[in-house]
Amino acid sequence: MKLATVAFYGFALGLLAVGLRELLTGFEENRCSMTYMFEYPEYRFAVCDCVCLCVLCWQRVSLPRRVARLYPAYGLYLYGEGVYAQETRALKLTGAPVLFLPGNAGSYKQARSLGSVALRKAEDMEGGLHFNVFTVDFNEELVALYGGSLLRQTHFLHESIKAILRLYKHLKTPPQSVVLVGHSMGGVVARALFTLPRFNTNLVSLIITQASPHLAPVLALDPYLLDFYSAVRQKWVNQAKKLRNVTVLSVGGGYRDYQVRSGLTSLPCPPGDPNKLSLVATAVPRTWVSTDHLSIVWCKELVLATVRALFDLIDPETRQFSVNPEKKMAVLNHHFIRHPVRMLEETQETSVSISDFPEAWSEVNTLRLAYSTPKEGQVKYFLFALSSRRKAYSHFYCRSNNLEMSSWLYGCVNGSSCVHTVDLSTGTELLPPYKVLVLSLSNLSSVTHLLVSASNLNGKQFTVECEWQRQESQTLSVPAPHVLSFGLTASDVSVNSSGLLHIIQLQHFHQVYQALRINVASQCKVHKDRLPNVYRINVPWFGEDSLTTASVPSVTEISGMLHTSRPDNSSGVFLLLHTAPNCQYKVSVRTSLPRMLGQILRFCGPMVPVYTAVTLLLACRGQLCSILKSRRSADMSQVVGKGLQPHQVNLPVYILHMLLSCSWFQDVWSVLYLPPMDALPSTTPDMTFHEGGVPVEEWPHPLSPLFYIWGAAVAFWGSALLRLIVRLISLILAPLHRPSVSRDCGTLPRRTLLLITLSLTVMGGVSCGALSIFAAFLLHLYRVLRLQMTERSLSHMLNLAPRQHKEAENGSVEGDSQSRSTECNGAPLLSECALQEVRDDLQLHLCLSALFTLPVMLIAPSLIHWIRNLRYSPRLDPDPCWPLSVPLIIVYMLLINCNTLKLSNSKLLPLTSCIPLPMSIAMVTFSPLHLYRVSYFLLAALVPLASCVLL
């Protein structure tokens, strides 16, 4: 093995490790507060017998026998704790029903946070308004990786909703719908309800999803998963008008959630749908934190926002959730978008007269107001005249760290007496340290004066700062450095103005593979107490804003990354600086190579295993070519190292991309019934889709060789790890086997081979196809271990044999490879030729074993799902591995008896050695978004190889 090859793949693995480290750990610390129970919890089935043990009480669901028989692994629970649990023991419920849906491998007990906070909030509500929080037990199934259970979960959810609504029949005005709160894949299942032919769409009017991958599955490991997504997408896109009464809110976790990137949580819906809302937790008012995939369920800040919104949605008259779409969107916008002082429909005119408190009124004639309230309570108003400011200024900016949600800024309609005023506070935006209101003077044509209230009747101290602004002069631009600058160059901009708000446009920053390191340094000449700075990255096309609070003076680093790329005709990214007056700020922007690698892996990580499979397949091709040329196998590390051939793989794929832009080639493509080419994953909120429901978009082509290099590095070091593991296991198993010197060790007689093949095929049909494939893989692995043990035994025996004896056996034959092979065929079992034969077979089977490992890894979720559900059913239904298992088992079993001699004598070897390259090209063309297809392409390349054993 050449040192340069090892160094190259070591460097590639280092880059991959840097990207993985940034992806998994390169984010802010978890700033979520934990939610705690106030009393003992109780999860109870919804009706019938009750059995109490210690503090927990479980009660059986009153579901029809048909439902219980069809879904024995699932259950429905009602959350309760303390007194409330005792009151609802008879299940005479009077609250508003909320149903929590766990996600991939999620527990029904995750509803604790939502249920407990809702119970505490209900104690402060007038009229006894409260929720009944239900939760579904989906048996913690791995539905993000195995799609066969998704439709089953959807049907059970439908039955659960009907069972919940039956519990309220004793009420005069029972609820007609249920609010669904879905985590992860639970949110996808909630939207899938509407694909059921007998589902009444009035049963659900509001869906709140948390870290749910709505656009596409994270990993497409079986066709059932993609079919499910395609059906859901078609329903919500094609019948959007019929579903306008259903309001959906999707919340992503941000960069801490590396399992489901927040771009996937965007709702696929027609543009302009007013009842669908997608955003990231970092942009939610009073939350402002990034959550990982699990903490988004219990993050107190986000749970409080959800519970507050749900209580505001209750109609006081019916005591149930409102079904008015405008009302629902107004509440969700209030709690999840801007959080002004009051909701839009509560706006009212207010009368504030100077005669009431003449000494409390002050007219401000300066450009800026900075006022701190005294400790003693008082009434205080500041009046700003608009007439003299309209021409010189465009906006009025005001902020206050009095975070009470009450009106504080008014517009006087009839002069400075302010007899009639209009409340302008509804445009207030809440930031972590203070609330901010920015008014455009062009929208205040009927207003003559602005009135700011700084009253503190309760004696609470706070600060109010206001100023007139000319936004053009306070807007600056800074170009984002090129992605290939690697952080060596920086773009700087200095802010010398003394304003309270500055806007910096980040030019050329609109792609997800860009990653910036933004440093903001503040300096003040006079040191005094000031309101903190707030730096906000504003992304206009998606609700993924992030906020950073910093003291004054300070040096703050901000991570500049995007969850979605900019759609066409959208404005760029802005950095909003809420600054302290009379201070200087310097903004420095650099490209961050580690974060850029992390972003590439975040969006295109599934490309790496595809190129790993390509590298191993081309390594197998290299072995076949070596056998065809010299009747000898090459060293595994050598052929895997040469598996990196982008000129033979990526170049044809580029040509296909270019040809598909021609209409005549598209016609030929469709005539051949070929599926669409898999592009890299989409990164924009409004994308195009494959027929299978997977979003596609073209990424820069130079990234494909990078994925190839990473995939080749994984294959190179993974094969080295496989060799090490085989050696270690063979050492452990060696005492259990007799020493062997034959290359046929571990092979199976034809009759035994046929019997085992039939047995594994039957076992796959009656239980799980993945199990039979795994068993066949283990049998082949045993063949590799026996070869390793034989190679070690022969080496030891020959080392102990006298030198003269070995020379007499080996001779000093010179000639071409064919004559050397002929002599070895007639050589004694204990000879250097026999050792070389065993080593050749070992290198061949190590390559095959590495290749066989990929299908086993791809089918692992199906096998795990089957094992976890054995107590409910001995058979996996549906089984995505069954169409693949029969031919794959036959191939695995035939190749157990394969050796270099049989391959070199086969007439099919020249043709077989040509197949891996087109299969590799096809794999890159059709598998990046359909990972399950990798196994089919590998099978297509292995079938001719297995035929060489027979012919």
PDB file of C-alpha atoms in Angstrom, residues 371 373-380 402 453-462:
ATOM      1  CA  TYR A 371     -35.738  57.997  29.902  1.00  0.00           C
ATOM      2  CA  THR A 373     -38.446  55.691  35.380  1.00  0.00           C
ATOM      3  CA  PRO A 374     -37.939  56.593  39.061  1.00  0.00           C
ATOM      4  CA  LYS A 375     -38.548  54.219  41.941  1.00  0.00           C
ATOM      5  CA  GLU A 376     -41.701  56.091  42.890  1.00  0.00           C
ATOM      6  CA  GLY A 377     -44.742  55.299  40.774  1.00  0.00           C
ATOM      7  CA  GLN A 378     -45.906  58.052  38.454  1.00  0.00           C
ATOM      8  CA  VAL A 379     -47.803  58.810  35.271  1.00  0.00           C
ATOM      9  CA  LYS A 380     -45.594  59.890  32.380  1.00  0.00           C
ATOM     10  CA  ASN A 402     -40.848  46.981  30.443  1.00  0.00           C
ATOM     11  CA  SER A 453     -46.390  55.985  27.712  1.00  0.00           C
ATOM     12  CA  ALA A 454     -43.658  55.633  30.352  1.00  0.00           C
ATOM     13  CA  SER A 455     -45.950  55.343  33.361  1.00  0.00           C
ATOM     14  CA  ASN A 456     -44.920  53.062  36.208  1.00  0.00           C
ATOM     15  CA  LEU A 457     -47.779  53.196  38.680  1.00  0.00           C
ATOM     16  CA  ASN A 458     -46.547  50.002  40.323  1.00  0.00           C
ATOM     17  CA  GLY A 459     -43.113  51.516  40.985  1.00  0.00           C
ATOM     18  CA  LYS A 460     -41.314  49.155  38.609  1.00  0.00           C
ATOM     19  CA  GLN A 461     -38.217  50.697  37.050  1.00  0.00           C
ATOM     20  CA  PHE A 462     -37.568  50.438  33.337  1.00  0.00           C
TER      21      PHE A 462
END
